[in-house]
Short mmCIF file of C-alpha atoms in Angstrom, two decimals:
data_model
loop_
_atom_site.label_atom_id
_atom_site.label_comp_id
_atom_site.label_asym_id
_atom_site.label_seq_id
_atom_site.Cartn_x
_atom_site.Cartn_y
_atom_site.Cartn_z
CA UNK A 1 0.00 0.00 0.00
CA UNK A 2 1.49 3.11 -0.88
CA UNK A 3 0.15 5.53 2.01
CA UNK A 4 1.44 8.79 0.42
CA UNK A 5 -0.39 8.36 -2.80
CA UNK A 6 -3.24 7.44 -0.81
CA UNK A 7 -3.16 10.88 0.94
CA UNK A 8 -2.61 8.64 4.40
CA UNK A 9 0.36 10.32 5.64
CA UNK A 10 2.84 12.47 4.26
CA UNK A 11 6.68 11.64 3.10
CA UNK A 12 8.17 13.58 6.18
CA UNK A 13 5.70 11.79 8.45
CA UNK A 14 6.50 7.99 6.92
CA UNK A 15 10.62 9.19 7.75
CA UNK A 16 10.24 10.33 11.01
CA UNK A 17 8.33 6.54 11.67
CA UNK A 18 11.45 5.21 9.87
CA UNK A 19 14.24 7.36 11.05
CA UNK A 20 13.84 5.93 14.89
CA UNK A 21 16.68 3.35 14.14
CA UNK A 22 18.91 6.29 13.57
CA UNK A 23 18.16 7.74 16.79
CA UNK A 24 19.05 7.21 20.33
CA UNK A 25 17.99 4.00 22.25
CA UNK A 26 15.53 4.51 24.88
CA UNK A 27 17.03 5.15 28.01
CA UNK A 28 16.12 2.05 29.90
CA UNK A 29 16.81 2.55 33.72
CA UNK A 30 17.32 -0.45 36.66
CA UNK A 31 14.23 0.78 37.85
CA UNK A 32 12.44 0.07 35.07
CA UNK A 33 13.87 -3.66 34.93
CA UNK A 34 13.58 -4.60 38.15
CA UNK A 35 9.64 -3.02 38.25
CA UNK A 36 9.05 -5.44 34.88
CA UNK A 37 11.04 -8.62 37.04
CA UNK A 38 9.00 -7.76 39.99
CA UNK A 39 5.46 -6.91 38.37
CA UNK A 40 5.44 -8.66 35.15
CA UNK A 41 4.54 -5.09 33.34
CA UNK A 42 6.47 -1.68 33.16
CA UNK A 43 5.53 1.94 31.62
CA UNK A 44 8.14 3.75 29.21
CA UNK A 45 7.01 7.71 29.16
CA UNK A 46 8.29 8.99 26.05
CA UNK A 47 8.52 6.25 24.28
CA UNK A 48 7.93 7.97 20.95
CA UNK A 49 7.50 11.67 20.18
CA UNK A 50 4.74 13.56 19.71
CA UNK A 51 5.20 13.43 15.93
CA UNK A 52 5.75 9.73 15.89
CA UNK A 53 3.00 9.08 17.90
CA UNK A 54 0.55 10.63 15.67
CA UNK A 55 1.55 9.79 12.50
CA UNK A 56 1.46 6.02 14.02
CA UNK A 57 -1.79 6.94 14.70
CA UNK A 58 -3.11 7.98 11.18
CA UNK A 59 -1.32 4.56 9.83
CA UNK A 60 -3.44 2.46 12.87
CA UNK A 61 -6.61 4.33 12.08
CA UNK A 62 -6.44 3.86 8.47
CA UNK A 63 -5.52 -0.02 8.66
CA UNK A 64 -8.46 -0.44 11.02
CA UNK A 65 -10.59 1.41 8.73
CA UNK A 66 -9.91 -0.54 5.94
CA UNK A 67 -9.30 -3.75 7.51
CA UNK A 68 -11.40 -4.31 10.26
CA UNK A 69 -13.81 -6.86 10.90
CA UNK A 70 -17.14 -7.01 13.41
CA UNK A 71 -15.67 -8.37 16.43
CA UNK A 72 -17.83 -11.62 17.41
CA UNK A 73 -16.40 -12.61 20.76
CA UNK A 74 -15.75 -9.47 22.42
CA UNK A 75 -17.44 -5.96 23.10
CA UNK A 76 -14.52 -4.22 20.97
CA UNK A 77 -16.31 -1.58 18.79
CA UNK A 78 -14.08 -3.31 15.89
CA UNK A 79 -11.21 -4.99 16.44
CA UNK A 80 -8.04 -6.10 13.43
CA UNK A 81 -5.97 -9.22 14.33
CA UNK A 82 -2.64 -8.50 11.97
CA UNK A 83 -1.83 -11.88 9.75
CA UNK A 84 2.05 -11.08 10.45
CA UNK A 85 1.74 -7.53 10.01
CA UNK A 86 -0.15 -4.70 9.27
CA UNK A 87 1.19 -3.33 6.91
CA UNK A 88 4.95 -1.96 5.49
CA UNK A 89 4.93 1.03 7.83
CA UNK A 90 3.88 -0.27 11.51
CA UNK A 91 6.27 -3.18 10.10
CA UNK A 92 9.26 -1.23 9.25
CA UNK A 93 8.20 1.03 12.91
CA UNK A 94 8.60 -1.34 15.41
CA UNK A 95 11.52 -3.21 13.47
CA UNK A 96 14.71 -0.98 14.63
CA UNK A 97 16.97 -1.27 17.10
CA UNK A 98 14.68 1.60 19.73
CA UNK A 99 12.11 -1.20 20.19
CA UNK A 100 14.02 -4.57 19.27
CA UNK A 101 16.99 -3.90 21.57
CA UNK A 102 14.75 -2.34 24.09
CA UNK A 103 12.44 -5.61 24.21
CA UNK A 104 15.70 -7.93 24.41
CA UNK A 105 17.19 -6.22 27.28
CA UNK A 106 14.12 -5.19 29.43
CA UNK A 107 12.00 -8.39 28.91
CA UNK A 108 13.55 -11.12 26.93
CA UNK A 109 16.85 -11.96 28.87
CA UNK A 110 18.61 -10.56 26.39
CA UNK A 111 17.34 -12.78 23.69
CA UNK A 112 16.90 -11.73 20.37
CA UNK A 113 13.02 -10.61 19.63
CA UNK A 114 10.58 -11.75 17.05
CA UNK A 115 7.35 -10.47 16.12
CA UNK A 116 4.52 -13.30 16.94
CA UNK A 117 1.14 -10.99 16.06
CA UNK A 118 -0.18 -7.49 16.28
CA UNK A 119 -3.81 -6.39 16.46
CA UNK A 120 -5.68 -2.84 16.74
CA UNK A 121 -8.24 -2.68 18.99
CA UNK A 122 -11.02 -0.07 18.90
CA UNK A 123 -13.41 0.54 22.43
CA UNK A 124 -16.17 2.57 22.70
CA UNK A 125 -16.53 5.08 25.54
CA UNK A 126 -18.69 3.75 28.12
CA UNK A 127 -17.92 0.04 27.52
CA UNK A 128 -14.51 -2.47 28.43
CA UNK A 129 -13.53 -3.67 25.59
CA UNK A 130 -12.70 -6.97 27.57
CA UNK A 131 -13.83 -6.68 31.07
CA UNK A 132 -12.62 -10.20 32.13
CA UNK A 133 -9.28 -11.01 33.63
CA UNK A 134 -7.48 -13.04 31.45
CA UNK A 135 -3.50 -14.11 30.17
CA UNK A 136 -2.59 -13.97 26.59
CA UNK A 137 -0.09 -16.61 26.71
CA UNK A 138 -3.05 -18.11 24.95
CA UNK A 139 -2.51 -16.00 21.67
CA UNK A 140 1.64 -16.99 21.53
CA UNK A 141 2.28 -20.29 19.93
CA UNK A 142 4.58 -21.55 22.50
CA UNK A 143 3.84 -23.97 25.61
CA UNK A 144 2.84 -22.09 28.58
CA UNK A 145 4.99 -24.15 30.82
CA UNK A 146 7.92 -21.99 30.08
CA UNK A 147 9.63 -18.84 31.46
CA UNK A 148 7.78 -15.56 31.75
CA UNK A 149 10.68 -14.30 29.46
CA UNK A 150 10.04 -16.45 26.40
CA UNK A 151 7.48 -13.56 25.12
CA UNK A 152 6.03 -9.86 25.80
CA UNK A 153 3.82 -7.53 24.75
CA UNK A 154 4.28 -3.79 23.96
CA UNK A 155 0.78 -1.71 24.46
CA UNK A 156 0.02 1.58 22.83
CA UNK A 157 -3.04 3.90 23.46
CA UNK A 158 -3.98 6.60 21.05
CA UNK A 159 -5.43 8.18 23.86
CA UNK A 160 -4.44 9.40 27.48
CA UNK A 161 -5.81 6.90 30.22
CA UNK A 162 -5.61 6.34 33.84
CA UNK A 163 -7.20 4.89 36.84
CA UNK A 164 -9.37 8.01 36.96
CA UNK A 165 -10.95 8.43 33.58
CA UNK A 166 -10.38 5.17 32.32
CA UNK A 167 -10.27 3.68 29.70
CA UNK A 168 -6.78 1.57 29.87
CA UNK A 169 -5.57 -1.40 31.04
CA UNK A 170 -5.48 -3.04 34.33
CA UNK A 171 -2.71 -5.27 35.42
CA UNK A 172 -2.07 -7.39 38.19
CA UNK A 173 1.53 -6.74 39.77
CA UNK A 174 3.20 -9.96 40.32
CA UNK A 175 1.00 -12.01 38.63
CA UNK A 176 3.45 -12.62 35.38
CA UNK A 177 4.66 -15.58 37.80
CA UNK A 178 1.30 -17.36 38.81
CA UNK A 179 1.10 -19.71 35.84
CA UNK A 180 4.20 -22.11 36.20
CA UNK A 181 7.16 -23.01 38.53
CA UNK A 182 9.63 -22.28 36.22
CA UNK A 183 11.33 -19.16 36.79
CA UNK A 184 12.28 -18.41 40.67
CA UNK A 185 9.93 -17.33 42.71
CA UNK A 186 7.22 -18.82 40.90
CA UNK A 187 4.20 -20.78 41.56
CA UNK A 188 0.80 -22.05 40.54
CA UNK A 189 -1.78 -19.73 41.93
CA UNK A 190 -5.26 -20.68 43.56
CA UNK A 191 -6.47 -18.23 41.32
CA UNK A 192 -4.78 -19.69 37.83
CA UNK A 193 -7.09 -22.06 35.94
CA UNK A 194 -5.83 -24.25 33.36
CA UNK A 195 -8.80 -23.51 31.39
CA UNK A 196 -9.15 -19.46 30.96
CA UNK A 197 -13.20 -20.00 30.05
CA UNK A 198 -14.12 -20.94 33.39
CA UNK A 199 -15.42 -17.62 35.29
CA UNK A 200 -13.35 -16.92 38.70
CA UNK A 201 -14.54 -17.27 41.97
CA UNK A 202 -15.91 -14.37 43.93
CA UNK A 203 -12.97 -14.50 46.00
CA UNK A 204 -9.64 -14.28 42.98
CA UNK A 205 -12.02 -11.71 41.34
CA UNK A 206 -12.07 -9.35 44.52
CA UNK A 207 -8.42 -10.10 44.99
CA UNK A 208 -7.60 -9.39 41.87
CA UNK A 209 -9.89 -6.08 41.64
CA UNK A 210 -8.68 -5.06 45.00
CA UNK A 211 -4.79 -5.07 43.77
CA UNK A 212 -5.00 -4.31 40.28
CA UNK A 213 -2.77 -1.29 39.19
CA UNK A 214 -4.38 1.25 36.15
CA UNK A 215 -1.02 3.14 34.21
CA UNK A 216 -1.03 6.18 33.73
CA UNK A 217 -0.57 6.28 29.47
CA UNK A 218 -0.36 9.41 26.92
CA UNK A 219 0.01 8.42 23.23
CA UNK A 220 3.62 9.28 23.71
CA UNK A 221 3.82 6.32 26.06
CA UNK A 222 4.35 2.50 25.81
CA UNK A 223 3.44 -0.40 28.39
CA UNK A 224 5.33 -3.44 28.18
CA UNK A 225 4.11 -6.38 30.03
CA UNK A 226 4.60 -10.25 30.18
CA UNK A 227 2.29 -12.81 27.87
CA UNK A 228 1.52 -13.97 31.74
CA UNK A 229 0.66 -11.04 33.38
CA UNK A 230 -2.95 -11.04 34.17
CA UNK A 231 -4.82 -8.19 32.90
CA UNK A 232 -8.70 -6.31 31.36
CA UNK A 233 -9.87 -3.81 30.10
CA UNK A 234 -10.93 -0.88 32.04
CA UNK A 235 -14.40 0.92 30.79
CA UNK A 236 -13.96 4.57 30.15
CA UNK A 237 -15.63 7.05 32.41
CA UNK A 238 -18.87 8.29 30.19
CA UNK A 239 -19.03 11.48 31.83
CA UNK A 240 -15.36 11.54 30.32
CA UNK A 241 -15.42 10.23 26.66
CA UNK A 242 -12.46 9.69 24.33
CA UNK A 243 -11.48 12.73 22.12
CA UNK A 244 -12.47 10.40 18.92
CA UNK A 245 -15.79 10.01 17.86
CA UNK A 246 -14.94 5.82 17.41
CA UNK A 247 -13.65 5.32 20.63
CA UNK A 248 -9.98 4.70 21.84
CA UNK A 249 -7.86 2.28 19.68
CA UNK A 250 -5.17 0.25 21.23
CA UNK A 251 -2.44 -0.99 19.58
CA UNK A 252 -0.53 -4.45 20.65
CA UNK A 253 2.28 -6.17 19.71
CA UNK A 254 3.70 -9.40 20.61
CA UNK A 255 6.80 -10.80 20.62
CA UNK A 256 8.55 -13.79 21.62
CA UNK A 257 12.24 -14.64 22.10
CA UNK A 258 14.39 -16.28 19.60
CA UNK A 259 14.87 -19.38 22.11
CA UNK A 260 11.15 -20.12 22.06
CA UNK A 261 9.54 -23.56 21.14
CA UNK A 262 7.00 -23.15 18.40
CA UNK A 263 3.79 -24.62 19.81
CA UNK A 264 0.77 -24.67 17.13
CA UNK A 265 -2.06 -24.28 19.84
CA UNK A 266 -1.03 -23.48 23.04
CA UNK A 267 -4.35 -25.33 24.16
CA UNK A 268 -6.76 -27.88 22.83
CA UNK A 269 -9.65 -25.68 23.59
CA UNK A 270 -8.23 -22.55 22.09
CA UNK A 271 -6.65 -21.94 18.57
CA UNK A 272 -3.66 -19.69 18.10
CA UNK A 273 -3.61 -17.23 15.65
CA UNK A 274 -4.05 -18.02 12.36
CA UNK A 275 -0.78 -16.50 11.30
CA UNK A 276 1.22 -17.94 14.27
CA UNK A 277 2.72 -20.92 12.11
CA UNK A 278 3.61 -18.05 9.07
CA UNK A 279 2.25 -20.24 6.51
CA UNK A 280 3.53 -23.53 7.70
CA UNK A 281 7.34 -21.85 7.82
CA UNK A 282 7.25 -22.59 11.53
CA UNK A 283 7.47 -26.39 12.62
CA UNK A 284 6.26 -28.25 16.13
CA UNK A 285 8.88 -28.22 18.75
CA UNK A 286 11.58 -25.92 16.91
CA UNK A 287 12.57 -23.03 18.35
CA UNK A 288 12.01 -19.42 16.61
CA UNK A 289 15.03 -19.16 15.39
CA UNK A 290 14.93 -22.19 13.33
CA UNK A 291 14.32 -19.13 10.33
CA UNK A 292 18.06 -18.32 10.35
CA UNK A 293 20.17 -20.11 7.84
CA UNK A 294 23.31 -21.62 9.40
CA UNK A 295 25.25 -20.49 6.55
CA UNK A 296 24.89 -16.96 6.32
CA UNK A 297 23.59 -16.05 9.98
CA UNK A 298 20.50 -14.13 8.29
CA UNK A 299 16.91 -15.17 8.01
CA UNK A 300 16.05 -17.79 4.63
CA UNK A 301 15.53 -15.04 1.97
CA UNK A 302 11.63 -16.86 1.73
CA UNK A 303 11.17 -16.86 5.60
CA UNK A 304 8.07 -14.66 6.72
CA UNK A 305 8.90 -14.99 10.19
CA UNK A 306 12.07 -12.86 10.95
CA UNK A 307 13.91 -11.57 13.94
CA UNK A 308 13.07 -7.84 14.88
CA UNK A 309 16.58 -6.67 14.87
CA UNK A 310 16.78 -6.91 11.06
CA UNK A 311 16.08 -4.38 8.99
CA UNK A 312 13.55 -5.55 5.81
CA UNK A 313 13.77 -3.66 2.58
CA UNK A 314 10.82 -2.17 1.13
CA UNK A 315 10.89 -4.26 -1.43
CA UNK A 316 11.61 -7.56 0.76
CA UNK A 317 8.10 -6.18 2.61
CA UNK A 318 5.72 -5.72 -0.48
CA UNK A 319 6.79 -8.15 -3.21
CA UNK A 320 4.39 -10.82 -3.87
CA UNK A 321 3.26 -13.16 -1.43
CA UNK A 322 4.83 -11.43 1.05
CA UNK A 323 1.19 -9.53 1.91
CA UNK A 324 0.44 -8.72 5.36
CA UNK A 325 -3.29 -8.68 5.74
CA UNK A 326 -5.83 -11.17 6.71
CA UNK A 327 -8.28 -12.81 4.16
CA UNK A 328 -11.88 -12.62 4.75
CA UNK A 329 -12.09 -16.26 4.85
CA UNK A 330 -9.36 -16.84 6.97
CA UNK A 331 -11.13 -14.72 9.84
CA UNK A 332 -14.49 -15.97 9.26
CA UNK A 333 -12.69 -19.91 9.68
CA UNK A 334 -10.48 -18.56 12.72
CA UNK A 335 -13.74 -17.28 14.25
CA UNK A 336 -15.85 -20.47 13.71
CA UNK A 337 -13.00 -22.57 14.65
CA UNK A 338 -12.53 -20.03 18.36
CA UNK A 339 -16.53 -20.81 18.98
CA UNK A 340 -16.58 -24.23 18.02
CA UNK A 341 -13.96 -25.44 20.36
CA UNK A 342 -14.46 -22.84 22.97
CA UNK A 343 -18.20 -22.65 23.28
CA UNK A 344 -19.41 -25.76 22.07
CA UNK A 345 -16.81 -28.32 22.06
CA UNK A 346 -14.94 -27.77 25.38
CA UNK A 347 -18.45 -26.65 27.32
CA UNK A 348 -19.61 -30.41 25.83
CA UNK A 349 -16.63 -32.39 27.40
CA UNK A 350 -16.96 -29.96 30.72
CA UNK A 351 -20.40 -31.51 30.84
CA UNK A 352 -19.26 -34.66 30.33
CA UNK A 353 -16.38 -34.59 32.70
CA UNK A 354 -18.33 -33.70 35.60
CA UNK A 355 -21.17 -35.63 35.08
CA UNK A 356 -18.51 -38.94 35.45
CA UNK A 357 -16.48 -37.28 38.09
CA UNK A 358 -19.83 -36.75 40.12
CA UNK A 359 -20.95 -40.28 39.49
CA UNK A 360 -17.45 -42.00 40.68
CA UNK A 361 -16.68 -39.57 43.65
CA UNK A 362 -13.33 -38.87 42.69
CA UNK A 363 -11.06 -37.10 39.74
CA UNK A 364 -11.34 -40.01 36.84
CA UNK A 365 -11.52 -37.89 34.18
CA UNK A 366 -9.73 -34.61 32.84
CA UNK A 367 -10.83 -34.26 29.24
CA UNK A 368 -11.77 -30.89 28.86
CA UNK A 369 -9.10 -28.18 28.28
CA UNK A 370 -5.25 -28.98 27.98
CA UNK A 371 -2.23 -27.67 27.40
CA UNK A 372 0.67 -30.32 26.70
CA UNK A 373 3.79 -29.51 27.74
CA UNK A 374 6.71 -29.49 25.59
CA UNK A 375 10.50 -28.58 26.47
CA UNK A 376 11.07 -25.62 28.49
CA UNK A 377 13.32 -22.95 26.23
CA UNK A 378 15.67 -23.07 29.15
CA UNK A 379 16.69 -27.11 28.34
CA UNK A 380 17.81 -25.05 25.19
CA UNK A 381 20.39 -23.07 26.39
#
């Protein structure tokens, strides 16, 4: 897509989005790793400029726009799940060394990052986009048996939010290490469930309402948090609405580290993202970095998933085949496929499952939602 012709942004605007890998890294503090180790989430002010921010803005707002689809299973106003990216600009944006390097040292034990999915999400004032607590280990294709550091997320707001006015995200401090006993410290909460469609009890949801932290975010901001840190939406205050007429639109990309097992579906009962294998590039049990030819060091020439710390060409990023957008089709089978197996099929086996584990008195069977472990990415090391 050529977004100057189209009048989307202008040439001055498209290299200021560029020219970040020719500027200074972001000044990452010790605060600001040990509040990410300790928390599972951190906020970078300043992240981006003004400028930056807003012509990232007109490049989001057009690709959701044009892109978009009805969202089905949440109360998004519309909502844009990126088939590996959204297009040559938000691409070439978050692939320099400001964000890459920045991910590696903050959140990825210095591991080399690669870009798993992206989405845009638009909410309505008024309304959480998606009030319930949940992880999104579910939407990285690796097992979730591994170390908090094998993937993270980078948020972006085009909006200022708080605890006050709303309209952000809530996160749970500490919480980044309730889902395995992998890394130190950690341990399998009371309050993690191996199936994320069960509702919490009344007493995790209080807990978790009663500590649950609300940044503070501009659009100059960023929030980086763990694919295990718990965390919702937050409804906007209506005496308070957004600025935009369309609501707020938040802007999320994950990443995972280059030691990472590929996983197809993190869960039986849950389907990863359609583009999380990259057209079959990807195979069961390798690790991320299985893209990299051995004899050059560099990604395969044909290889759609790449390392974020490697700068595409233009032309690498719109030749043929190489399109970053996601079919009609394709979202209409990923969103059957997410109701069939999370609303009909695992609710079926629930029923099933209790109904014999009633009957005998004890725990005979466990048929409903499962995650089966493979290697940790530390036996990789």
């Amino acid at each position: 897509m050529d977004y100057i012709k189209e009048g989307i942004v202008t040439s001055e605007e498209i290299d200021s989005l560029w020219e970040l890998s020719r500027g200074r890294a972001y000044p990452l503090t010790n605060e600001h790793k040990r509040d990410y180790l300790r928390d599972g989430f951190v906020v970078l002010p300043n992240f981006l400029t003004g400028e930056e921010s807003q012509a990232l803005d007109k490049v989001v707002t057009h690709n959701l726009n044009e892109m978009a689809f009805p969202d089905l299973l949440t109360k998004c106003s519309r909502k844009f799940h990126g088939e590996h990216y959204h297009s040559t600009v938000t691409h070439r944006f978050w692939q320099q060394p400001r964000i890459a390097d920045m991910l590696s040292t903050l959140a990825l034990d210095e591991d080399t990052a690669y870009m798993v999915t992206s989405e845009i999400l638009e909410m309505p004032s008024g309304v959480a986009c998606i009030p319930q607590w949940h992880w999104d280990f579910l939407t990285f294709p690796q097992n979730y048996n591994a170390s908090f550091t094998t993937g993270t997320q980078i948020w972006w707001s085009s909006e200022e939010v708080d605890g006050n006015v709303g309209g952000g995200l809530a996160f749970l401090p500490g919480s980044h290490k309730w889902a395995n006993e992998v890394d130190d410290g950690a341990a399998l909460h009371p309050c993690f469930a191996m199936n994320l469609f069960d509702k919490m009890s009344a007493e995790c949801t209080q807990l978790l309402d009663r500590e649950m932290v609300v940044p503070k975010l501009s659009p100059t901001d960023i929030v980086v948090f763990s694919r295990f840190t718990l965390h919702r939406s937050v409804a906007r205050n209506p005496s308070v609405p957004f600025k935009s007429p369309t609501g707020r639109r938040g802007y999320t990309l994950r990443v995972g580290s280059a030691r990472s097992i590929f996983k197809q579906d993190t869960m039986q009962c849950f389907p990863s993202h359609p583009s999380s294998n990259f057209e079959r590039q990807l195979k069961e049990g390798k690790r991320y970095d299985s893209v990299i030819d051995p004899k050059t060091g560099i990604p395969n020439p044909h290889a759609i998933y790449r390392p974020m710390n490697v700068r595409d060409s233009e032309e690498l990023m719109i030749q043929e085949g190489n399109g970053r957008t996601m079919s009609t089709t394709t979202f209409l089978h990923y969103s059957a496929q997410s109701i069939i197996r999370q609303k009909i099929k695992w609710k079926l086996a629930k029923y099933v499952e209790d109904a014999v584990n009633v009957v005998a008195q004890r725990k005979l069977l466990d048929m409903s939602c499962k995650a089966a472990p493979t290697p940790d990415v530390r036996a990789y090391d």
